[in-house]
Coordinates of C-alpha atoms and ligand atoms in Angstrom, one line a residue:
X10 CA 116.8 100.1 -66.8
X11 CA 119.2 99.5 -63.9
X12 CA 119.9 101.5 -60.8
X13 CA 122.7 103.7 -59.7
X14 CA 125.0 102.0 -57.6
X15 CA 125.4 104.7 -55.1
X16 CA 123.8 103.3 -51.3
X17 CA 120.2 104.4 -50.8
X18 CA 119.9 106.2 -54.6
X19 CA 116.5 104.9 -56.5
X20 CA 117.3 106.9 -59.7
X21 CA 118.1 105.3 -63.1
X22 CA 122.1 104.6 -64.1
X23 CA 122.8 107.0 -67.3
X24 CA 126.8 106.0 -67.6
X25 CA 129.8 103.3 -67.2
X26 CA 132.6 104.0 -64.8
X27 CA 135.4 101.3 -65.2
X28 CA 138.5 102.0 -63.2
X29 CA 141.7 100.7 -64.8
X30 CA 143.6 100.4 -61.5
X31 CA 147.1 99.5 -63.5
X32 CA 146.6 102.6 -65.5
X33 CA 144.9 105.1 -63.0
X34 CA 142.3 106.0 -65.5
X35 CA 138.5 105.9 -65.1
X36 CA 136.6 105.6 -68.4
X37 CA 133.5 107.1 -68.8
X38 CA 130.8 105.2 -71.0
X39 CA 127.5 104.9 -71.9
X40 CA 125.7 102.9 -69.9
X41 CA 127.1 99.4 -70.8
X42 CA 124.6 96.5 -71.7
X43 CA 125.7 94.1 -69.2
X44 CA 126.9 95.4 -66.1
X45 CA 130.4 94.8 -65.5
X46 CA 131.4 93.3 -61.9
X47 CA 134.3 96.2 -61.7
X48 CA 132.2 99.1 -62.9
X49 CA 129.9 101.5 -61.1
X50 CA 127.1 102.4 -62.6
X51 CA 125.5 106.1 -61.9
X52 CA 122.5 108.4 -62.4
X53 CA 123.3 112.0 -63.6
X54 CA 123.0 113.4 -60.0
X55 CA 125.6 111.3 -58.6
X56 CA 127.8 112.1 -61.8
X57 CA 127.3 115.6 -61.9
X58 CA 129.1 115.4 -58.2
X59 CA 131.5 112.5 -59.3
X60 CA 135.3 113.9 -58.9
X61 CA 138.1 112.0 -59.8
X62 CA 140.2 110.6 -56.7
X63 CA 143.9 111.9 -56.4
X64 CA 146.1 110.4 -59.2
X65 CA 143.5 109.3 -61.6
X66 CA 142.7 110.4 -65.0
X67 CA 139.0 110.7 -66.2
X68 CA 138.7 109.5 -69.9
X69 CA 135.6 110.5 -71.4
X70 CA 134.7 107.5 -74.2
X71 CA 131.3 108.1 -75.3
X72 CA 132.3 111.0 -77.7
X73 CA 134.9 108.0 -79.3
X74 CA 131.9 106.7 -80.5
X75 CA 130.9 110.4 -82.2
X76 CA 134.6 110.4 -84.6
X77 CA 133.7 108.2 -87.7
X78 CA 131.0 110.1 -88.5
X79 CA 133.6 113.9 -88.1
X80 CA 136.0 112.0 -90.5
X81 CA 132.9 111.4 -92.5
X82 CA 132.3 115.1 -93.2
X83 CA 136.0 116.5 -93.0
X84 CA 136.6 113.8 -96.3
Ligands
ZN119 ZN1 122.5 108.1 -58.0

């Protein structure tokens, strides 16, 4: 388990944020394996208060991984 990157939190990370600076978009992941240099890491607190900064686009990827299985029953 790895720790929010927010200063001074304790609690666990639960999701990926990976800004895309040439895009403005910030994807939203689960918690990524190995942390990425460019990525913040947070607990749900600090999400639940997260807001997008001016200009930028929030991309939510973890239902992505949720589709196959949709097409799965729709066929
Ligand atoms: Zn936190």
């Amino acid at each position: 388990m790895r720790r929010c990157t927010r200063n001074g939190c304790r609690d666990h990370a639960r999701l990926t944020l990976t800004f895309n600076y040439s895009t403005s978009v910030i994807w939203i992941d689960r918690l990524l394996d190995e942390r990425e240099p460019s990525s913040y890491e947070l607990c749900e607190t600090h999400w639940s208060r997260f807001n997008a900064p001016n200009g930028w686009r929030l991309e939510d990827r973890r239902r992505v991984e949720v589709l196959p299985f949709v097409h799965r029953l729709a066929g």
